[in-house]
C-alpha cells in the first residue's frame, strides 16, 4: 500500500507503538493502531484505496487527532 501523500515526511507515531499503553487501553487497544505522519498544512492527500469519505474530523481531545475515514 502506498503512503497517502507525495514526498517524505517524518513518522510521528508508529503502528503498535507501546509508549502510551494506558491511553489506548480506554479504547480496547494494546497499542497504537495506525501510523501518524507530521505533514505540513495544505499537504495534498492521496487516498490509497478507492472509496467514499465518510468522516473528516479533529478529535484531539479524545486522542485521535485529525483523521479521514474512507469507506470502500
PDB file of C-alpha atoms in Angstrom:
ATOM      1  CA  UNK A   1       0.000   0.000   0.000  1.00  0.00           C
ATOM      2  CA  UNK A   2       1.297   3.452  -0.854  1.00  0.00           C
ATOM      3  CA  UNK A   3       1.555   6.409   1.501  1.00  0.00           C
ATOM      4  CA  UNK A   4      -1.390   8.808   1.300  1.00  0.00           C
ATOM      5  CA  UNK A   5       0.818  11.727   0.195  1.00  0.00           C
ATOM      6  CA  UNK A   6       3.710  12.550  -2.114  1.00  0.00           C
ATOM      7  CA  UNK A   7       7.150  13.214  -0.650  1.00  0.00           C
ATOM      8  CA  UNK A   8       8.839  12.143   2.554  1.00  0.00           C
ATOM      9  CA  UNK A   9       7.654  13.263   5.977  1.00  0.00           C
ATOM     10  CA  UNK A  10       8.597  12.030   9.410  1.00  0.00           C
ATOM     11  CA  UNK A  11       6.588   9.412  11.250  1.00  0.00           C
ATOM     12  CA  UNK A  12       5.308  10.913  14.498  1.00  0.00           C
ATOM     13  CA  UNK A  13       3.939   7.644  15.870  1.00  0.00           C
ATOM     14  CA  UNK A  14       4.415   4.090  14.604  1.00  0.00           C
ATOM     15  CA  UNK A  15       1.932   1.220  14.366  1.00  0.00           C
ATOM     16  CA  UNK A  16       1.613  -0.680  17.651  1.00  0.00           C
ATOM     17  CA  UNK A  17       3.639   1.973  19.499  1.00  0.00           C
ATOM     18  CA  UNK A  18       3.504   0.812  23.094  1.00  0.00           C
ATOM     19  CA  UNK A  19       4.735   4.039  24.677  1.00  0.00           C
ATOM     20  CA  UNK A  20       1.256   5.115  25.782  1.00  0.00           C
ATOM     21  CA  UNK A  21      -0.482   1.814  26.502  1.00  0.00           C
ATOM     22  CA  UNK A  22      -2.735   3.331  29.171  1.00  0.00           C
ATOM     23  CA  UNK A  23      -4.105   5.855  26.670  1.00  0.00           C
ATOM     24  CA  UNK A  24      -5.017   3.107  24.200  1.00  0.00           C
ATOM     25  CA  UNK A  25      -6.478   0.763  26.825  1.00  0.00           C
ATOM     26  CA  UNK A  26      -9.533   3.041  27.155  1.00  0.00           C
ATOM     27  CA  UNK A  27     -10.337   2.198  23.504  1.00  0.00           C
ATOM     28  CA  UNK A  28      -9.748  -1.548  23.998  1.00  0.00           C
ATOM     29  CA  UNK A  29      -6.393  -1.419  22.195  1.00  0.00           C
ATOM     30  CA  UNK A  30      -2.981  -2.685  23.297  1.00  0.00           C
ATOM     31  CA  UNK A  31      -1.093  -0.069  21.309  1.00  0.00           C
ATOM     32  CA  UNK A  32      -1.375   2.475  18.502  1.00  0.00           C
ATOM     33  CA  UNK A  33      -3.411   1.083  15.595  1.00  0.00           C
ATOM     34  CA  UNK A  34      -2.093   3.281  12.799  1.00  0.00           C
ATOM     35  CA  UNK A  35       0.878   5.244  11.506  1.00  0.00           C
ATOM     36  CA  UNK A  36       0.909   9.008  12.076  1.00  0.00           C
ATOM     37  CA  UNK A  37       2.899  11.396   9.896  1.00  0.00           C
ATOM     38  CA  UNK A  38       3.845  15.009  10.558  1.00  0.00           C
ATOM     39  CA  UNK A  39       2.611  16.726   7.393  1.00  0.00           C
ATOM     40  CA  UNK A  40       2.694  20.476   6.770  1.00  0.00           C
ATOM     41  CA  UNK A  41      -0.667  22.248   6.467  1.00  0.00           C
ATOM     42  CA  UNK A  42      -2.119  22.234   2.956  1.00  0.00           C
ATOM     43  CA  UNK A  43      -0.317  18.987   2.009  1.00  0.00           C
ATOM     44  CA  UNK A  44      -2.330  17.238  -0.699  1.00  0.00           C
ATOM     45  CA  UNK A  45      -3.566  13.813   0.426  1.00  0.00           C
ATOM     46  CA  UNK A  46      -3.993  10.872  -1.923  1.00  0.00           C
ATOM     47  CA  UNK A  47      -6.285   8.012  -0.982  1.00  0.00           C
ATOM     48  CA  UNK A  48      -4.502   4.635  -1.007  1.00  0.00           C
ATOM     49  CA  UNK A  49      -7.887   2.990  -1.778  1.00  0.00           C
ATOM     50  CA  UNK A  50     -10.939   3.898  -3.814  1.00  0.00           C
ATOM     51  CA  UNK A  51     -13.993   4.773  -1.791  1.00  0.00           C
ATOM     52  CA  UNK A  52     -16.142   7.449  -0.239  1.00  0.00           C
ATOM     53  CA  UNK A  53     -15.046   9.802   2.549  1.00  0.00           C
ATOM     54  CA  UNK A  54     -17.407   9.101   5.441  1.00  0.00           C
ATOM     55  CA  UNK A  55     -15.795  11.236   8.126  1.00  0.00           C
ATOM     56  CA  UNK A  56     -13.346  14.113   8.387  1.00  0.00           C
ATOM     57  CA  UNK A  57     -12.638  15.061  11.977  1.00  0.00           C
ATOM     58  CA  UNK A  58     -10.350  16.640  14.529  1.00  0.00           C
ATOM     59  CA  UNK A  59     -10.765  14.769  17.792  1.00  0.00           C
ATOM     60  CA  UNK A  60      -7.591  15.808  19.566  1.00  0.00           C
ATOM     61  CA  UNK A  61      -9.379  15.804  22.924  1.00  0.00           C
ATOM     62  CA  UNK A  62     -10.093  12.079  22.515  1.00  0.00           C
ATOM     63  CA  UNK A  63      -6.603  11.056  21.420  1.00  0.00           C
ATOM     64  CA  UNK A  64      -7.360  10.614  17.718  1.00  0.00           C
ATOM     65  CA  UNK A  65      -6.244  13.998  16.393  1.00  0.00           C
ATOM     66  CA  UNK A  66      -7.102  14.846  12.779  1.00  0.00           C
ATOM     67  CA  UNK A  67      -8.200  11.971  10.577  1.00  0.00           C
ATOM     68  CA  UNK A  68     -10.143  10.934   7.497  1.00  0.00           C
ATOM     69  CA  UNK A  69     -12.245   7.764   7.287  1.00  0.00           C
ATOM     70  CA  UNK A  70     -12.739   6.214   3.850  1.00  0.00           C
ATOM     71  CA  UNK A  71     -15.345   3.507   3.238  1.00  0.00           C
ATOM     72  CA  UNK A  72     -14.575   1.129   0.392  1.00  0.00           C
TER      73      UNK A  72
END
